[in-house]
Short mmCIF file of C-alpha atoms and ligand atoms in Angstrom, two decimals:
data_model
loop_
_atom_site.label_atom_id
_atom_site.label_comp_id
_atom_site.label_asym_id
_atom_site.label_seq_id
_atom_site.Cartn_x
_atom_site.Cartn_y
_atom_site.Cartn_z
CA MET A 1 -35.06 65.59 35.95
CA THR A 2 -37.74 62.90 36.01
CA ARG A 3 -37.74 61.18 39.32
CA ALA A 4 -39.58 58.19 40.72
CA PHE A 5 -40.30 58.43 44.43
CA ASP A 6 -40.21 55.39 46.66
CA ALA A 7 -43.36 55.48 48.78
CA ALA A 8 -43.73 54.38 52.42
CA VAL A 9 -47.43 54.24 53.27
CA ILE A 10 -48.30 54.17 56.97
CA GLY A 11 -51.79 52.71 57.48
CA GLY A 12 -53.50 50.12 55.30
CA GLY A 13 -57.18 50.81 56.03
CA MET A 14 -60.14 52.10 54.09
CA ILE A 15 -58.66 55.26 52.61
CA THR A 16 -55.51 53.43 51.53
CA HIS A 17 -57.65 50.87 49.73
CA ASP A 18 -60.14 53.32 48.21
CA GLN A 19 -57.88 56.15 47.10
CA LEU A 20 -54.20 56.18 48.07
CA LEU A 21 -52.88 52.81 46.92
CA PRO A 22 -54.68 52.88 43.54
CA SER A 23 -53.28 56.38 42.97
CA LEU A 24 -49.76 55.17 43.81
CA TYR A 25 -50.16 52.15 41.53
CA GLN A 26 -51.20 54.43 38.69
CA PHE A 27 -48.20 56.71 39.34
CA ARG A 28 -45.98 53.66 39.15
CA ARG A 29 -47.47 52.86 35.75
CA LEU A 30 -46.52 56.38 34.73
CA GLY A 31 -42.96 55.97 36.04
CA LEU A 32 -43.47 58.48 38.88
CA VAL A 33 -43.29 56.05 41.79
CA GLY A 34 -40.80 53.23 42.41
CA SER A 35 -41.22 50.89 45.35
CA ILE A 36 -44.40 50.92 47.48
CA ARG A 37 -44.10 49.68 51.06
CA ILE A 38 -47.23 49.62 53.25
CA CYS A 39 -47.05 49.43 57.02
CA ALA A 40 -49.97 48.48 59.26
CA ARG A 41 -50.24 47.14 62.76
CA ASN A 42 -51.89 43.86 61.80
CA ARG A 43 -50.85 41.42 59.14
CA SER A 44 -54.54 40.67 58.40
CA THR A 45 -55.10 44.30 57.29
CA LEU A 46 -52.29 43.97 54.76
CA GLU A 47 -53.50 40.58 53.57
CA ARG A 48 -57.00 41.98 52.98
CA LEU A 49 -55.53 44.87 51.03
CA ALA A 50 -53.37 42.58 48.89
CA ALA A 51 -56.36 40.32 48.18
CA SER A 52 -58.74 43.14 47.22
CA GLU A 53 -60.64 42.14 44.09
CA THR A 54 -61.14 45.80 43.12
CA LEU A 55 -57.40 46.45 43.17
CA ARG A 56 -56.59 43.21 41.38
CA GLN A 57 -58.98 44.02 38.56
CA ALA A 58 -57.65 47.53 38.20
CA PHE A 59 -53.94 46.72 38.66
CA PRO A 60 -53.37 43.05 37.79
CA GLU A 61 -49.67 43.73 37.21
CA GLN A 62 -48.99 45.49 40.53
CA SER A 63 -48.27 44.62 44.13
CA PHE A 64 -46.83 46.21 47.25
CA GLU A 65 -44.40 45.22 49.95
CA ALA A 66 -46.20 44.61 53.25
CA THR A 67 -44.70 45.19 56.68
CA THR A 68 -45.86 45.19 60.28
CA GLU A 69 -42.58 46.70 61.53
CA PRO A 70 -43.11 49.79 63.70
CA TYR A 71 -43.73 52.83 61.50
CA GLU A 72 -40.67 54.55 63.01
CA SER A 73 -38.31 51.96 61.57
CA VAL A 74 -40.17 51.80 58.25
CA LEU A 75 -39.77 55.57 57.83
CA ALA A 76 -36.18 55.61 59.07
CA SER A 77 -35.20 52.89 56.59
CA THR A 78 -36.68 54.75 53.60
CA ALA A 79 -34.07 56.73 51.65
CA PRO A 80 -34.23 60.48 52.31
CA ARG A 81 -36.26 62.81 50.08
CA GLN A 82 -38.69 60.07 49.11
CA LEU A 83 -42.41 60.09 49.97
CA ALA A 84 -44.30 59.14 53.14
CA VAL A 85 -48.05 58.70 52.81
CA VAL A 86 -49.79 59.06 56.16
CA ALA A 87 -53.12 57.23 56.47
CA VAL A 88 -53.45 56.33 60.14
CA PRO A 89 -56.28 57.37 62.51
CA ASP A 90 -56.49 61.13 63.20
CA PRO A 91 -54.87 61.13 66.67
CA LEU A 92 -51.69 59.52 65.28
CA HIS A 93 -51.07 61.94 62.41
CA ARG A 94 -48.75 64.28 64.32
CA ASP A 95 -46.31 61.62 65.52
CA VAL A 96 -46.18 59.79 62.20
CA ILE A 97 -45.69 63.00 60.19
CA LEU A 98 -42.92 64.22 62.49
CA ALA A 99 -41.20 60.84 62.23
CA ALA A 100 -41.45 61.05 58.43
CA LEU A 101 -39.95 64.56 58.40
CA ASP A 102 -37.23 63.44 60.76
CA ALA A 103 -36.38 60.72 58.24
CA GLY A 104 -36.11 63.44 55.56
CA LEU A 105 -39.27 62.43 53.68
CA HIS A 106 -41.88 64.52 51.88
CA VAL A 107 -45.35 63.89 53.27
CA CYS A 108 -48.76 63.30 51.76
CA SER A 109 -51.23 63.22 54.66
CA VAL A 110 -54.92 62.44 54.76
CA LYS A 111 -57.07 65.14 56.32
CA PRO A 112 -57.36 66.47 58.98
CA LEU A 113 -53.63 67.16 59.20
CA VAL A 114 -53.73 67.36 63.00
CA MET A 115 -56.22 68.36 65.69
CA ARG A 116 -54.40 71.43 67.07
CA ALA A 117 -53.02 74.58 65.46
CA ALA A 118 -49.76 74.36 67.45
CA GLU A 119 -49.11 70.89 66.02
CA SER A 120 -49.63 72.18 62.50
CA GLU A 121 -47.12 74.98 63.20
CA GLU A 122 -44.63 72.44 64.52
CA ILE A 123 -45.01 70.34 61.36
CA GLU A 124 -44.58 73.39 59.15
CA ARG A 125 -41.38 74.40 60.97
CA GLU A 126 -39.89 70.90 60.78
CA ALA A 127 -40.71 70.57 57.08
CA ARG A 128 -39.39 74.03 56.18
CA SER A 129 -36.11 73.54 57.99
CA ARG A 130 -35.47 70.51 55.77
CA GLY A 131 -36.87 71.86 52.50
CA LEU A 132 -39.59 69.19 52.51
CA PHE A 133 -43.17 69.43 51.24
CA VAL A 134 -46.20 68.45 53.32
CA GLY A 135 -49.45 68.22 51.35
CA ILE A 136 -52.85 67.46 52.87
CA ASP A 137 -55.43 65.55 50.89
CA TYR A 138 -58.42 67.91 51.09
CA HIS A 139 -59.52 66.28 47.87
CA LYS A 140 -62.79 68.19 47.52
CA ARG A 141 -60.61 71.12 46.47
CA PHE A 142 -59.82 69.23 43.26
CA ASP A 143 -63.44 68.68 42.36
CA ASP A 144 -63.82 71.00 39.36
CA ARG A 145 -67.02 72.44 40.85
CA SER A 146 -65.00 73.70 43.85
CA LEU A 147 -62.38 75.26 41.56
CA MET A 148 -65.15 76.87 39.48
CA ALA A 149 -66.82 78.23 42.60
CA ARG A 150 -63.55 79.63 43.93
CA ARG A 151 -62.76 81.42 40.67
CA LEU A 152 -66.26 82.86 40.24
CA TYR A 153 -66.62 83.85 43.90
CA ARG A 154 -63.26 85.60 43.85
CA ALA A 155 -64.25 87.36 40.60
CA GLY A 156 -67.15 88.86 42.57
CA ARG A 157 -69.93 86.96 40.77
CA PHE A 158 -71.69 85.99 44.01
CA GLY A 159 -71.01 89.06 46.11
CA GLU A 160 -70.43 88.18 49.75
CA PHE A 161 -71.23 84.96 51.53
CA ARG A 162 -73.92 85.47 54.21
CA LEU A 163 -75.60 82.23 55.27
CA GLY A 164 -74.93 78.67 54.30
CA SER A 165 -75.45 75.05 55.15
CA ALA A 166 -73.52 71.90 54.41
CA CYS A 167 -73.94 68.27 55.30
CA LEU A 168 -72.01 65.06 54.93
CA LEU A 169 -73.57 61.96 56.45
CA GLU A 170 -71.79 58.68 55.92
CA LYS A 171 -73.75 55.45 55.86
CA TRP A 172 -74.82 53.74 59.04
CA SER A 173 -72.64 50.75 58.19
CA TYR A 174 -69.49 52.86 58.75
CA ARG A 175 -70.08 52.07 62.40
CA HIS A 176 -69.05 48.49 61.74
CA SER A 177 -65.67 49.46 60.30
CA ASN A 178 -62.42 50.02 62.16
CA PHE A 179 -63.75 53.49 63.00
CA GLN A 180 -65.37 52.08 66.11
CA ASN A 181 -61.88 51.49 67.48
CA TRP A 182 -60.61 55.06 67.16
CA CYS A 183 -63.28 57.60 66.16
CA THR A 184 -64.53 57.60 69.74
CA VAL A 185 -65.47 60.42 72.12
CA GLU A 186 -61.92 60.94 73.42
CA ASN A 187 -60.37 61.28 69.95
CA SER A 188 -62.71 62.74 67.40
CA ASP A 189 -66.33 63.15 66.32
CA ALA A 190 -68.43 63.30 63.14
CA PHE A 191 -67.71 67.01 62.63
CA CYS A 192 -63.92 66.75 62.99
CA TYR A 193 -63.83 63.62 60.86
CA ILE A 194 -65.94 64.77 57.90
CA GLY A 195 -67.28 68.26 58.59
CA CYS A 196 -63.78 69.67 58.15
CA HIS A 197 -64.11 69.09 54.38
CA TYR A 198 -66.84 71.69 54.05
CA VAL A 199 -65.28 74.19 56.45
CA ASP A 200 -62.14 73.95 54.35
CA LEU A 201 -64.16 74.32 51.15
CA VAL A 202 -65.94 77.48 52.27
CA GLN A 203 -62.56 79.02 53.16
CA PHE A 204 -61.12 77.77 49.86
CA ILE A 205 -63.96 79.30 47.84
CA THR A 206 -64.31 82.61 49.68
CA GLY A 207 -60.94 83.32 51.30
CA LEU A 208 -62.82 84.21 54.51
CA GLU A 209 -61.45 83.06 57.85
CA PRO A 210 -63.50 81.22 60.48
CA VAL A 211 -63.70 83.25 63.71
CA ALA A 212 -65.93 81.15 66.00
CA VAL A 213 -67.34 77.65 66.20
CA SER A 214 -69.96 75.85 68.24
CA VAL A 215 -70.79 72.18 67.91
CA TYR A 216 -73.62 70.26 69.48
CA ALA A 217 -72.90 66.53 69.41
CA VAL A 218 -75.02 63.49 70.18
CA ARG A 219 -73.30 60.50 71.77
CA ASP A 220 -74.15 57.12 70.34
CA ARG A 221 -72.78 53.57 70.63
CA TYR A 222 -70.79 51.64 68.06
CA PRO A 223 -71.52 47.93 67.61
CA ASN A 224 -68.50 47.11 69.82
CA GLY A 225 -69.92 49.20 72.66
CA ASN A 226 -67.50 52.14 72.29
CA GLU A 227 -69.08 55.56 72.40
CA GLY A 228 -68.71 58.16 69.68
CA TYR A 229 -70.11 61.58 68.88
CA LEU A 230 -71.78 60.14 65.83
CA TRP A 231 -74.20 63.02 65.12
CA THR A 232 -73.00 66.63 65.11
CA ASP A 233 -74.51 70.02 64.35
CA ALA A 234 -71.96 72.81 63.97
CA ARG A 235 -72.18 76.54 63.47
CA VAL A 236 -69.13 78.29 62.08
CA ARG A 237 -68.99 82.10 62.01
CA TRP A 238 -66.72 83.84 59.48
CA SER A 239 -64.62 86.98 59.39
CA ASN A 240 -67.29 88.97 57.47
CA GLY A 241 -70.09 87.96 59.86
CA ALA A 242 -71.37 85.09 57.66
CA CYS A 243 -72.54 81.85 59.23
CA LEU A 244 -72.32 78.25 58.05
CA ASN A 245 -74.27 75.38 59.54
CA VAL A 246 -72.68 71.93 59.10
CA GLN A 247 -74.40 68.64 59.93
CA ASN A 248 -72.49 65.38 60.02
CA ALA A 249 -73.15 61.83 61.07
CA LEU A 250 -72.34 58.20 60.65
CA GLY A 251 -76.03 57.60 60.19
CA TYR A 252 -77.26 57.92 56.61
CA PRO A 253 -79.44 54.87 55.95
CA ASP A 254 -77.64 51.98 54.31
CA GLU A 255 -80.60 51.68 51.94
CA GLY A 256 -80.04 55.23 50.62
CA PRO A 257 -78.66 55.62 47.10
CA GLY A 258 -74.98 56.55 46.78
CA SER A 259 -72.36 55.98 49.43
CA ASN A 260 -73.41 58.96 51.57
CA THR A 261 -75.40 62.19 51.36
CA GLN A 262 -73.59 65.50 51.08
CA GLY A 263 -73.77 69.01 49.70
CA LEU A 264 -73.23 72.71 50.20
CA THR A 265 -75.54 75.70 49.84
CA MET A 266 -74.31 79.28 50.18
CA PHE A 267 -76.55 82.35 50.08
CA CYS A 268 -74.72 85.54 49.24
CA SER A 269 -75.49 89.20 48.69
CA GLY A 270 -74.08 92.16 46.86
CA GLY A 271 -75.37 95.61 45.88
CA ASP A 272 -79.12 95.32 45.60
CA GLY A 273 -79.43 91.57 45.04
CA GLY A 274 -78.92 88.07 46.33
CA ALA A 275 -76.87 85.20 44.92
CA LEU A 276 -76.86 81.47 45.42
CA LEU A 277 -74.30 78.68 45.08
CA ARG A 278 -75.62 75.15 45.57
CA HIS A 279 -73.70 71.92 45.09
CA SER A 280 -75.37 68.55 45.30
CA ASP A 281 -72.26 66.51 46.03
CA GLN A 282 -74.01 63.20 46.32
CA TYR A 283 -76.54 63.30 43.51
CA ARG A 284 -74.53 64.15 40.43
CA GLY A 285 -77.21 63.45 37.88
CA LEU A 286 -76.50 59.77 37.48
CA GLU A 287 -79.10 57.10 38.31
CA TYR A 288 -78.57 53.36 37.98
CA SER A 289 -80.98 50.62 38.83
CA PHE A 290 -79.11 47.34 38.50
CA LEU A 291 -80.78 44.05 37.59
CA GLY A 292 -82.11 42.71 40.84
CA GLY A 293 -81.21 46.01 42.54
CA PRO A 294 -80.14 48.12 44.16
CA TYR A 295 -81.09 51.55 42.85
CA ALA A 296 -77.92 53.62 43.07
CA GLU A 297 -76.77 57.19 42.55
CA LEU A 298 -73.05 56.79 42.05
CA SER A 299 -70.64 59.71 42.07
CA PRO A 300 -68.68 59.70 38.83
CA ASP A 301 -66.43 62.42 40.23
CA TYR A 302 -64.59 61.29 43.40
CA PHE A 303 -62.87 58.06 42.45
CA GLN A 304 -63.83 55.65 39.70
CA TYR A 305 -62.08 53.13 37.53
CA VAL A 306 -62.54 53.32 33.77
CA GLN A 307 -61.26 51.30 30.84
CA THR A 308 -58.93 53.34 28.70
CA GLY A 309 -56.99 50.49 27.08
CA GLY A 310 -53.82 48.99 28.50
CA PRO A 311 -53.65 46.62 31.42
CA GLY A 312 -56.38 46.77 34.06
CA LEU A 313 -58.32 49.96 34.69
CA THR A 314 -57.41 53.61 35.05
CA PRO A 315 -58.36 55.58 38.18
CA VAL A 316 -60.07 58.91 37.51
CA GLY A 317 -61.62 61.63 39.64
CA TYR A 318 -60.70 64.35 42.08
CA GLY A 319 -59.49 61.83 44.67
CA TYR A 320 -56.82 60.73 42.19
CA ARG A 321 -56.04 64.27 41.03
CA SER A 322 -55.53 65.45 44.59
CA ILE A 323 -52.78 62.88 45.26
CA GLU A 324 -51.32 63.56 41.83
CA ARG A 325 -51.00 67.28 42.65
CA ILE A 326 -49.28 66.50 45.96
CA LEU A 327 -46.78 64.27 44.17
CA GLU A 328 -46.20 66.96 41.55
CA ALA A 329 -45.41 69.46 44.31
CA CYS A 330 -42.81 67.06 45.78
CA ARG A 331 -41.27 66.71 42.33
CA ARG A 332 -41.14 70.48 41.92
CA VAL A 333 -39.32 70.89 45.22
CA GLU A 334 -36.85 68.13 44.32
CA ARG A 335 -36.04 69.73 40.99
CA GLU A 336 -34.68 72.80 42.81
CA PRO A 337 -31.26 73.14 44.41
CA PRO A 338 -31.49 73.25 48.24
CA GLU A 339 -31.20 77.05 48.41
CA ARG A 340 -34.26 77.53 46.12
CA ARG A 341 -36.56 75.06 47.89
CA GLY A 342 -37.89 77.56 50.43
CA ALA A 343 -39.01 79.89 47.64
CA VAL A 344 -40.87 77.06 45.88
CA LEU A 345 -42.56 76.03 49.13
CA ASP A 346 -43.59 79.69 49.66
CA GLU A 347 -45.04 79.81 46.18
CA ILE A 348 -47.11 76.65 46.66
CA ASP A 349 -48.33 77.93 50.05
CA GLY A 350 -49.21 81.31 48.59
CA ALA A 351 -51.15 79.90 45.63
CA GLY A 352 -53.53 78.35 48.18
CA ILE A 353 -54.75 75.56 45.88
CA LEU A 354 -52.89 72.62 47.42
CA ALA A 355 -53.55 72.40 51.15
CA THR A 356 -50.36 72.81 53.18
CA PRO A 357 -49.95 73.21 56.96
CA GLY A 358 -49.33 76.94 56.40
CA ASN A 359 -52.32 77.71 54.21
CA SER A 360 -54.93 75.44 55.79
CA ARG A 361 -54.43 76.17 59.49
CA HIS A 362 -58.01 77.47 59.63
CA ASN A 363 -58.94 73.77 59.81
CA GLU A 364 -56.90 73.06 62.94
CA ARG A 365 -58.20 76.24 64.58
CA VAL A 366 -61.79 75.14 63.90
CA LEU A 367 -61.18 71.53 65.01
CA GLU A 368 -59.49 72.62 68.21
CA GLY A 369 -62.38 74.97 68.99
CA ALA A 370 -64.92 72.31 68.01
CA ARG A 371 -63.50 69.77 70.46
CA THR A 372 -63.70 72.31 73.29
CA SER A 373 -67.22 73.26 72.28
CA ILE A 374 -68.41 69.65 72.18
CA HIS A 375 -66.99 68.95 75.62
CA GLU A 376 -68.75 72.04 76.93
CA GLY A 377 -72.20 71.20 75.57
CA GLY A 378 -72.04 73.29 72.41
CA ARG A 379 -70.72 76.59 73.83
CA GLU A 380 -69.42 78.98 71.15
CA VAL A 381 -65.62 79.10 71.11
CA LYS A 382 -63.87 82.15 69.64
CA LEU A 383 -60.95 81.33 67.37
CA CYS A 384 -59.26 84.72 67.42
CA GLU A 385 -59.39 88.08 69.23
CA CYS A 386 -62.09 89.46 66.96
N1 NAD B 428 -62.74 61.63 52.91
C1 NAD B 428 -61.51 61.61 53.42
O1 NAD B 428 -60.72 62.51 53.21
C2 NAD B 428 -61.14 60.47 54.29
C3 NAD B 428 -61.88 59.31 54.20
C4 NAD B 428 -61.53 58.25 55.03
C5 NAD B 428 -60.49 58.40 55.92
N2 NAD B 428 -59.80 59.57 55.99
C6 NAD B 428 -58.74 59.72 57.01
O2 NAD B 428 -57.77 58.71 56.81
C7 NAD B 428 -57.27 58.25 58.05
C8 NAD B 428 -57.40 56.75 58.14
O3 NAD B 428 -58.75 56.44 57.92
P1 NAD B 428 -59.20 55.00 57.41
O4 NAD B 428 -60.62 55.15 57.03
O5 NAD B 428 -58.26 54.45 56.41
O6 NAD B 428 -59.08 54.24 58.81
P2 NAD B 428 -58.93 52.70 59.10
O7 NAD B 428 -59.26 52.57 60.53
O8 NAD B 428 -59.65 51.90 58.08
O9 NAD B 428 -57.35 52.43 58.88
C9 NAD B 428 -56.36 52.91 59.75
C10 NAD B 428 -55.08 52.16 59.47
O10 NAD B 428 -54.05 52.68 60.31
C11 NAD B 428 -53.26 51.59 60.76
N3 NAD B 428 -52.56 51.94 61.99
C12 NAD B 428 -53.09 52.33 63.18
N4 NAD B 428 -52.10 52.53 64.07
C13 NAD B 428 -50.93 52.27 63.43
C14 NAD B 428 -49.57 52.29 63.79
N5 NAD B 428 -49.19 52.64 65.03
N6 NAD B 428 -48.64 51.94 62.85
C15 NAD B 428 -49.00 51.59 61.62
N7 NAD B 428 -50.29 51.57 61.19
C16 NAD B 428 -51.24 51.89 62.10
C17 NAD B 428 -54.24 50.46 60.96
O11 NAD B 428 -53.54 49.23 60.93
C18 NAD B 428 -55.14 50.65 59.75
O12 NAD B 428 -54.58 49.97 58.65
C19 NAD B 428 -58.02 59.02 59.13
O13 NAD B 428 -57.24 60.12 59.51
C20 NAD B 428 -59.25 59.50 58.41
O14 NAD B 428 -59.78 60.70 58.95
C21 NAD B 428 -60.08 60.59 55.18
#
């Protein structure tokens, strides 16, 4: 059965503009999505989204239905077994996801799913009891270099991970965005916001489990005066004794090429030799210097628009593929009779490629420990009795 899902998107901010809405528009072109309703708190957010020149160029034939109704009523008025896309600030994920499940909807959530392991368990239970799929957009997993690394690591080509470092620093100008209203000391920090991508990736590649975390964080002020932990240095220890250092910030110079700086290096060992895996995730071999500037190192891999014929532009990249895979999983579940849905959900969980609450709980355990560590000046927090 081919089935078009109606989509209720909660949150109309940056990630909805940059990745989620263009993916949904493309799915609608392909007949996979029907109506698209987007809910945000302020009408101006929705007006900005509707007026986006990037989206108009790429999807001149498409539009969405805008609403500022409370998300509870938007979700409750969506027909059951359709799709909720959750793109609100981190501290709201739990409530919005539970409301979506209560309305009988499959869920595509931005990362991090939630900030506590118990909340992830609660979401998993609620979804399972209704035969619904919850997928988390850890889109770096769908970068082919991550999938290559996972396959080769698990084939033993690198031996065992020992020491590694990762960084992801967003540009300074992020501080001027809506982040200053929610990514503040009480709610989150640079590590929980962006560091989680690389913690997830190391687990995804190696299959190791994080066992302890410590995070030193520097407080800094946003332009509106709010305080955030805008610079973080984390150390994550793993089940085989390996150690990963992760640095994150909203502080990469605006003048730097590319939209951020990021990458992962892992040193490994096996038998009588060492091995190395290094990903430059910001510099991907592409340099542009535009007439009149600036010099830029764009990533061709996350999310780009290309001309492939037909109306507008076609989105490509692992950001698109990640949402596509989540939608595919919802379709798979819907193709099954109710009594078979649990088995399909088990299979997707077990494959470990798409992030689900069940197979990516290492992230919540690390985030929960990280928040404690930050509040206690960087003390190491054990994540299990090991
Ligand atoms: N690389 C990534 O994976 C990535 C990148 C950016 C953001 N994110 C995640 O996406 C989420 C949103 O980030 P963003 O950058 O789009 O933030 P943003 O601040 O730009 O947008 C948040 C949106 O949520 C809406 N919202 C807030 N409270 C609401 C409510 N009660 N009801 C309805 N809408 C509400 C706001 O109106 C706004 O449209 C965060 O969890 C963030 O961590 C992930």
